[in-house]
Tab-separated table of C-alpha atoms in Angstrom:
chain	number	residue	atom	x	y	z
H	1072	UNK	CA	-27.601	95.724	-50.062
H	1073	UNK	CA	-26.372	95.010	-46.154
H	1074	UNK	CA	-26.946	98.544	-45.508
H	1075	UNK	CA	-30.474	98.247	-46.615
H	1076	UNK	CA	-31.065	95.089	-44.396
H	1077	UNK	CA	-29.185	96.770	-41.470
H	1078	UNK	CA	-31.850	99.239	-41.052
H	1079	UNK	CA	-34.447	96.479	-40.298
H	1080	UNK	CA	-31.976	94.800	-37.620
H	1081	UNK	CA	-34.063	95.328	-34.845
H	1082	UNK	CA	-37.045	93.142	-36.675
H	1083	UNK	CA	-34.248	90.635	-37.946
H	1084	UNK	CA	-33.398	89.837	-34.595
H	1085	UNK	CA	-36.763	89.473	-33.405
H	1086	UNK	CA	-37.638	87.003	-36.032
H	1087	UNK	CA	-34.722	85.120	-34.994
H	1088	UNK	CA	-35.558	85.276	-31.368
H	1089	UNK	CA	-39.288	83.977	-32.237
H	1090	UNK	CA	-37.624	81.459	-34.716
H	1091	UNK	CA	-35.513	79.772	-32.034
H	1092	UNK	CA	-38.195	80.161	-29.555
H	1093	UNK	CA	-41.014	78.308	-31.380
H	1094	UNK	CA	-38.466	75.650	-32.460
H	1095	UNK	CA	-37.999	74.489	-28.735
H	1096	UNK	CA	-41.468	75.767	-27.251
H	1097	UNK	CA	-43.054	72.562	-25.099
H	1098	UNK	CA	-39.391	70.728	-25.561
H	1099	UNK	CA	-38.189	68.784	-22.569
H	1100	UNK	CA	-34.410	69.167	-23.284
H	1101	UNK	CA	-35.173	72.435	-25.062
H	1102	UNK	CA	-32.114	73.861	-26.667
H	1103	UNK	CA	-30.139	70.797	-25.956
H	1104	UNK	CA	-31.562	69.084	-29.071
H	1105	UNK	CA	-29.319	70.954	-30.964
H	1106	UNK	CA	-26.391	69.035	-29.750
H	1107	UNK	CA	-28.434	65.744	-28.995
H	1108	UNK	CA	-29.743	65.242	-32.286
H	1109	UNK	CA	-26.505	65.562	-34.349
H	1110	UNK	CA	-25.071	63.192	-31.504
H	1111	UNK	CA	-28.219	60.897	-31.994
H	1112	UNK	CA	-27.379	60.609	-36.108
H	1113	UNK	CA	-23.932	59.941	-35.202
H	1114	UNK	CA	-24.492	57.138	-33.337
H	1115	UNK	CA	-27.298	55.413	-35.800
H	1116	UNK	CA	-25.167	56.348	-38.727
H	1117	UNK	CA	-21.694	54.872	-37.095
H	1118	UNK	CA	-23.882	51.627	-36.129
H	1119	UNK	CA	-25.117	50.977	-39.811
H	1120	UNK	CA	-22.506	52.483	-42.207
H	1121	UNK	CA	-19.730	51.966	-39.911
H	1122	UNK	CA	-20.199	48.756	-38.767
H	1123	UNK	CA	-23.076	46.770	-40.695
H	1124	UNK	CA	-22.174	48.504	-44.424
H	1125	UNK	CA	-18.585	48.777	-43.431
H	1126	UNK	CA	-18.085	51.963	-45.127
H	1127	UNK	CA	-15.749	53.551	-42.920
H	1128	UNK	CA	-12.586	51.876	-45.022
H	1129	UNK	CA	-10.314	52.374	-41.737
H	1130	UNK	CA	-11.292	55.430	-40.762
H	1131	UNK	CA	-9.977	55.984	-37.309
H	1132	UNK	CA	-12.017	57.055	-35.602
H	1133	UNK	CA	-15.624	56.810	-37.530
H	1134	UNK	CA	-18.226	58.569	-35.242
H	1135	UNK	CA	-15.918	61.379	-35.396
H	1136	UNK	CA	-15.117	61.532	-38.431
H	1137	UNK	CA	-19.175	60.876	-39.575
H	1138	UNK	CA	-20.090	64.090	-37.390
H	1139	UNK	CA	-17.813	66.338	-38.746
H	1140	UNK	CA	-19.658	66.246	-41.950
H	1141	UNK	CA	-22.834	65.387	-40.395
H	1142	UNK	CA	-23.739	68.867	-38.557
H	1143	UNK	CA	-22.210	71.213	-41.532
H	1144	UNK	CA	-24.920	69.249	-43.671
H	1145	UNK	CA	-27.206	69.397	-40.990
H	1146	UNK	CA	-27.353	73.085	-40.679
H	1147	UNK	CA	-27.466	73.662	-45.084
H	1148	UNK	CA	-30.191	70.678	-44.649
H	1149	UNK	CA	-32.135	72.837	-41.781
H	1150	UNK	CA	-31.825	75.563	-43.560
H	1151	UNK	CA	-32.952	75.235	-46.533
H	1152	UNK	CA	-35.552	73.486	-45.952
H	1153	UNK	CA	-36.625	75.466	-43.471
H	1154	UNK	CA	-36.128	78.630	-46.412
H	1155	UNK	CA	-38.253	77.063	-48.782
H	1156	UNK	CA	-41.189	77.515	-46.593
H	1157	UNK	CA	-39.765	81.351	-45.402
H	1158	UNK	CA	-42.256	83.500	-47.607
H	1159	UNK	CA	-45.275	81.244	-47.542
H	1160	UNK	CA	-45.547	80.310	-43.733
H	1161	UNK	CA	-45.245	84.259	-43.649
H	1162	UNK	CA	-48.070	84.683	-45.496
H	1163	UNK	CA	-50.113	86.646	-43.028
H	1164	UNK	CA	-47.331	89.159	-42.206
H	1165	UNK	CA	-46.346	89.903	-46.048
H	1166	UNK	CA	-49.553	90.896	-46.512
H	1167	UNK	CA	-49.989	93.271	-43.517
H	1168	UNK	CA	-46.079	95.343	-43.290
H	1169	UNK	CA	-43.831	95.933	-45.879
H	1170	UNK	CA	-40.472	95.223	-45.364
H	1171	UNK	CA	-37.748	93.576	-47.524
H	1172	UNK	CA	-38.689	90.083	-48.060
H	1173	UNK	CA	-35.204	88.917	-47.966
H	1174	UNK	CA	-35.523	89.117	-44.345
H	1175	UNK	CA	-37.247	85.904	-44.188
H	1176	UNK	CA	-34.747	83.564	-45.679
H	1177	UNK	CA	-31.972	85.579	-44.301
H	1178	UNK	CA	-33.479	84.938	-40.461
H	1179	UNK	CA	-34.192	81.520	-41.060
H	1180	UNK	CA	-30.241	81.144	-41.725
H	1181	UNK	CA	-29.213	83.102	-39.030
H	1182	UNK	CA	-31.007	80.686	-36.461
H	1183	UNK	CA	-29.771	77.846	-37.941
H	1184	UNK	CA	-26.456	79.359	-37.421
H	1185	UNK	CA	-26.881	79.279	-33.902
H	1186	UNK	CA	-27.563	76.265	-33.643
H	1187	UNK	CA	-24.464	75.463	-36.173
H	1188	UNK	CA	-21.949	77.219	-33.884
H	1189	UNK	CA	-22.650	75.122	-30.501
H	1190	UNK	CA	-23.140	71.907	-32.111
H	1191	UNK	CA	-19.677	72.001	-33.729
H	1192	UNK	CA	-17.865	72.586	-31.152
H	1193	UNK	CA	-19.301	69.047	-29.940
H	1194	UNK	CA	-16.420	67.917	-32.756
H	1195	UNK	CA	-13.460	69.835	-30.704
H	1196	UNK	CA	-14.732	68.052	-27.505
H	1197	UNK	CA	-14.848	64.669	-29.377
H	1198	UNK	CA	-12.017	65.160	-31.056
H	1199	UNK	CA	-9.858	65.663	-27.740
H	1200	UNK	CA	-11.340	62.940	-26.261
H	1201	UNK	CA	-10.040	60.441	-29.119
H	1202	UNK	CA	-6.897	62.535	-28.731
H	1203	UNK	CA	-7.262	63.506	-32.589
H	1204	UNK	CA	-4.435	65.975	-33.935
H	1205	UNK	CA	-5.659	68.927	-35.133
H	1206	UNK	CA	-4.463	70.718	-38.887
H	1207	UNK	CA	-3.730	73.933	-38.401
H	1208	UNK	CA	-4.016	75.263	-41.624
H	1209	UNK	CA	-7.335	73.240	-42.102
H	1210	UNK	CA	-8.365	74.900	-38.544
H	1211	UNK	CA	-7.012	78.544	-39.908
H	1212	UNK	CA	-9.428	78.814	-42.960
H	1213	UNK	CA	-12.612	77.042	-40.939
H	1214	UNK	CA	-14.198	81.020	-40.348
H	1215	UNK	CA	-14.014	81.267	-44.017
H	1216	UNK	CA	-15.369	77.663	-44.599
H	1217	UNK	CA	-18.412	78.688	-42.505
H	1218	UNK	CA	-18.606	82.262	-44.144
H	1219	UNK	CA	-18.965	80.846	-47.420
H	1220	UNK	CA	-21.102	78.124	-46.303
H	1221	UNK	CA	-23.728	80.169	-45.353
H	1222	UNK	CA	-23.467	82.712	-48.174
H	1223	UNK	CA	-24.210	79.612	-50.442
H	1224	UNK	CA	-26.737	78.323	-47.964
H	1225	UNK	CA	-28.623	81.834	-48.436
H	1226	UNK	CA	-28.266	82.049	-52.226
H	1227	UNK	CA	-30.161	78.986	-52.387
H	1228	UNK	CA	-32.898	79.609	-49.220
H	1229	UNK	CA	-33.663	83.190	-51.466
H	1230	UNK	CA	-34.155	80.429	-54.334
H	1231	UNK	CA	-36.571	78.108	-53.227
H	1232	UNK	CA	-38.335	80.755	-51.051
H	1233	UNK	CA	-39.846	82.583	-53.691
H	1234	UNK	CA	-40.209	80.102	-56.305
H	1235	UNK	CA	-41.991	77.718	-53.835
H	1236	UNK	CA	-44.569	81.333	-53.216
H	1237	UNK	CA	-45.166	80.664	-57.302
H	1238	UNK	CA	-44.876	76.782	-57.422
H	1239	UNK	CA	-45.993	74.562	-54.642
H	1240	UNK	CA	-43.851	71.850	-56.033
H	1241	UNK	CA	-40.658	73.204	-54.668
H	1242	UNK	CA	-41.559	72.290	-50.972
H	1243	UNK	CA	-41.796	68.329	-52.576
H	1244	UNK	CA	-38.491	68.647	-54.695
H	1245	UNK	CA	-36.318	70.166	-52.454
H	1246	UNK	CA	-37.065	67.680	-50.034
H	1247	UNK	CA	-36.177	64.864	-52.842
H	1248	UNK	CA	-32.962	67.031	-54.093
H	1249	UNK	CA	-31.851	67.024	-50.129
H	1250	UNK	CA	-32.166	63.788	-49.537
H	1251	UNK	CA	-30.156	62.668	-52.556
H	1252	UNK	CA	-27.686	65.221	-51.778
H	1253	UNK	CA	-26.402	64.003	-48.707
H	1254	UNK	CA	-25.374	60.902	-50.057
H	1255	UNK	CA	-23.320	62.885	-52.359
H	1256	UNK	CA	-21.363	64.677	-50.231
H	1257	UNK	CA	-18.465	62.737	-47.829
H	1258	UNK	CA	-20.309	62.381	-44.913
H	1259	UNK	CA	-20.568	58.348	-44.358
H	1260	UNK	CA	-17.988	57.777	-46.538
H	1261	UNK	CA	-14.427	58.780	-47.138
H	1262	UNK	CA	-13.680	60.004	-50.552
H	1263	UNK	CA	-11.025	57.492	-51.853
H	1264	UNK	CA	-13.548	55.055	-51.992
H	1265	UNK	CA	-14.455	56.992	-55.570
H	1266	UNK	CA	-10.713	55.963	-56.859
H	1267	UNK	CA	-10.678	52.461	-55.206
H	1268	UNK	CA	-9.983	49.462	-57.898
H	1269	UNK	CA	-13.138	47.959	-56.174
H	1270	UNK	CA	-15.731	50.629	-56.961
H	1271	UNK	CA	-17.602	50.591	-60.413
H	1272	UNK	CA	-16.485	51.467	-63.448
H	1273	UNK	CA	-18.864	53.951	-63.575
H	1274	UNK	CA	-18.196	55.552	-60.548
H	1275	UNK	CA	-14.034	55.625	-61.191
H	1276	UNK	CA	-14.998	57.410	-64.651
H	1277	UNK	CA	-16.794	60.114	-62.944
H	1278	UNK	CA	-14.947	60.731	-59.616
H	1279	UNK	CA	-12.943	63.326	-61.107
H	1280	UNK	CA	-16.656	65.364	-61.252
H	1281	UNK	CA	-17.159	64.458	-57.825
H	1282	UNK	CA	-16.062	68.085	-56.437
H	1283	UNK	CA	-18.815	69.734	-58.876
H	1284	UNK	CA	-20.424	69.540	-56.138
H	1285	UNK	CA	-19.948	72.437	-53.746
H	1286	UNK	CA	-21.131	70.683	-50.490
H	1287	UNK	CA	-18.601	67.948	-50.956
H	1288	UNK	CA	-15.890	70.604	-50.958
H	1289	UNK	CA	-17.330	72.329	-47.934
H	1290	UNK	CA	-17.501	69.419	-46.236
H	1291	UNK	CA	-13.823	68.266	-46.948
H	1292	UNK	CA	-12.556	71.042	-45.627
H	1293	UNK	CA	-14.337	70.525	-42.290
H	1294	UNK	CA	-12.852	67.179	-42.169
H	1295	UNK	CA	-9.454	68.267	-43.259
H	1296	UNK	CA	-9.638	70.175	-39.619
H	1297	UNK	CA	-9.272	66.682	-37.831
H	1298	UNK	CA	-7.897	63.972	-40.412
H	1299	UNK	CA	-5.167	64.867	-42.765
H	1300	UNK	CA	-5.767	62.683	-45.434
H	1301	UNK	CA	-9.099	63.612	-45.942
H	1302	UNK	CA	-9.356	67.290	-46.464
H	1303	UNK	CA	-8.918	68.528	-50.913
H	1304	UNK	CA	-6.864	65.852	-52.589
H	1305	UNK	CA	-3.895	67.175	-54.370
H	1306	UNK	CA	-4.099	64.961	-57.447
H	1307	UNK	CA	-5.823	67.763	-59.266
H	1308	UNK	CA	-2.529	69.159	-59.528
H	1309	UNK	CA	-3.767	72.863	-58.398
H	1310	UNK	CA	-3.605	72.813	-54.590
H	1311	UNK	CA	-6.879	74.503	-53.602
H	1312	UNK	CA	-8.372	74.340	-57.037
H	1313	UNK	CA	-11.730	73.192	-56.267
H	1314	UNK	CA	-12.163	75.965	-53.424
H	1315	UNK	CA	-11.420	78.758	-55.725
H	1316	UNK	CA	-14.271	76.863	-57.765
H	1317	UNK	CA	-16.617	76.995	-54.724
H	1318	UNK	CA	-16.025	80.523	-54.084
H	1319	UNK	CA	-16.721	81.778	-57.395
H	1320	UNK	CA	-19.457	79.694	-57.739
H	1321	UNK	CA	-20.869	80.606	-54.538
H	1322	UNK	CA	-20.426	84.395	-55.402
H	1323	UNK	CA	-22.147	83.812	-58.920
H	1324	UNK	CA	-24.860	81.588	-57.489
H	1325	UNK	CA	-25.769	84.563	-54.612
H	1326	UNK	CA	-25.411	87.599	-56.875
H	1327	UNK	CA	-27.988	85.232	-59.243
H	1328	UNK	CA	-30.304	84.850	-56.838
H	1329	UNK	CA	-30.732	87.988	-55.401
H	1330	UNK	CA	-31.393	89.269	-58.557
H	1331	UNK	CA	-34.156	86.796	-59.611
H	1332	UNK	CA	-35.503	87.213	-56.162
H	1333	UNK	CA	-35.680	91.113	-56.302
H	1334	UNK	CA	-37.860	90.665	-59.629
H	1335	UNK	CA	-40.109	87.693	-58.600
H	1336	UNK	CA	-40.629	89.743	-55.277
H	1337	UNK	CA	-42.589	92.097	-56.952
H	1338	UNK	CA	-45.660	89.985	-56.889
H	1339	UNK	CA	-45.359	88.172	-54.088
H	1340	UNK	CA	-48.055	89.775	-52.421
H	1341	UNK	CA	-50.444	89.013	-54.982
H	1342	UNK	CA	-49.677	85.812	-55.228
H	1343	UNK	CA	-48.938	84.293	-52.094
C-alpha cells in the first residue's frame, strides 16, 4: 500500500507544494497565519468561555490550556474539510492522468501537517512563558499521539472524499458534523465538568460514554503534556484503556476506508 504511493512521491510532494502555495498566495502575513490564527481563536475563545461563560472551572492558566486542544482540532478540522472537497476540486486532473486517487486526500493531510507541526510548538513557547511543568510521560508518547492522529484524520478525509464525488450532500454534513464535534471534544472545557454534582442529570448519566469519542481522547492526551490532571482519567480502572480503544479503532476505521474507497474509486471518473 505505502510502497505503491511511494512511487508517486515526486507528484505527492508537488501537490503539497501547490497546496501550501495557493493557501497563502496574495496573503500579507503569508505563512504566519498558521500561527496567528490559532493565536487569534485563543484569544476570542479565552475572552468568552473563559471569562464571560466561565467555563474554565480554575484552570490555570486558560489560554493555554484552550490552545492545546484548539490547534490538534484545528488541523483534523482543516483537514477534513479540506478532504471532503480532495477528488471533486480535482476534477479536471482525474480526468486527464491516472494516478492513485488516494493521493488527493493523503496530500491534503500532509499540508495540514505542516502547518500542525509549527503551530504547536506555539504551546512549548507559551507554556514556558507561564512557567508550566511539563509531563514527561505525556510529552514521551506525543509522536505517537500525532501518528495516530493523522492516520484517523486520513481514514476519514478517504471517507468523505469519495462519497462527497457520489453525494453532494457530504460537503453540507460534514461541515454540520464538525461543527458539533468540537464542542464535544475538551477544548473550552475541562472534562470534570461531565462528573460535577452541578451538571445535568443527563449529562452525569452519560459521561462515562464521553471517551467514545476518539477526538476527545486525542485531545486529552495533548493536554496531559502540560496539566496533570487533565490528561486520561484513571477512574476507568484500566490505565490507558480508552487509548488502546482509539488505536484499534483508528486501525479498523483506516483499513475500512481504504477498502470502500478502493471500490467506489472505480467510477470516479465517470462520475465526477
Amino acid at each position: 500500500m505505502l510502497a505503491h504511493l511511494m512511487k508517486y512521491k515526486e507528484l505527492m510532494y508537488f501537490l503539497v507544494h501547490k497546496e501550501l502555495k495557493v493557501r497563502y498566495r496574495n496573503s500579507l502575513f503569508g505563512f504566519f497565519w498558521t500561527l496567528l490564527e490559532p493565536l487569534g481563536l485563543m484569544a476570542i475563545y479565552t475572552l468568552v468561555f473563559g471569562y464571560i461563560i466561565d467555563l474554565n472551572k480554575g484552570i490555570d492558566p486558560y489560554p493555554l490550556y484552550v490552545l492545546a486542544g484548539l490547534i490538534p482540532w484545528t488541523f483534523f478540522n482543516n483537514s477534513i474539510r479540506k478532504g471532503t472537497k480532495a477528488l471533486s476540486g480535482n476534477a479536471s486532473l482525474i480526468k486527464k492522468v491516472y494516478f492513485p486517487r488516494e493521493i488527493f486526500p493523503l496530500t491534503m493531510l500532509i499540508s495540514n501537517l505542516v502547518n500542525f507541526i509549527p503551530a504547536f510548538a506555539l504551546v512549548f513557547i507559551m507554556a514556558v512563558a507561564y512557567g508550566q511543568s511539563i509531563q514527561w510521560d505525556y510529552l514521551a508518547m506525543l509522536p505517537g499521539v500525532i501518528l495516530l492522529q493523522a492516520l484517523f484524520t486520513l481514514a476519514l478525509a478517504l471517507l468523505v472524499s469519495v462519497l462527497n464525488v457520489y453525494y453532494r450532500d457530504v460537503e453540507f454534513i460534514v461541515n454540520l458534523v464538525m461543527r458539533a464535534w468540537m464542542y464535544l471534544c475538551p477544548i473550552i472545557y475541562p472534562i470534570s465538568i461531565l462528573y460535577e454534582e452541578k451538571s445535568s442529570e443527563l449529562v452525569q448519566q452519560f459521561a462515562d460514554l464521553y471517551f467514545l469519542n476518539p477526538m476527545a481522547v486525542m485531545i486529552s492526551m495533548y493536554h496531559g503534556v502540560f496539566f496533570d490532571d487533565q490528561g486520561l482519567p484513571d477512574k476507568f480502572g484500566i490505565p490507558g484503556f480508552w487509548l488502546i480503544y482509539t488505536v484499534a479503532l483508528t486501525v479498523i476505521l483506516f483499513l475500512a476506508a481504504w477498502v470502500l474507497f478502493r471500490r467506489m474509486n472505480r467510477r470516479v471518473g465517470e462520475v465526477i
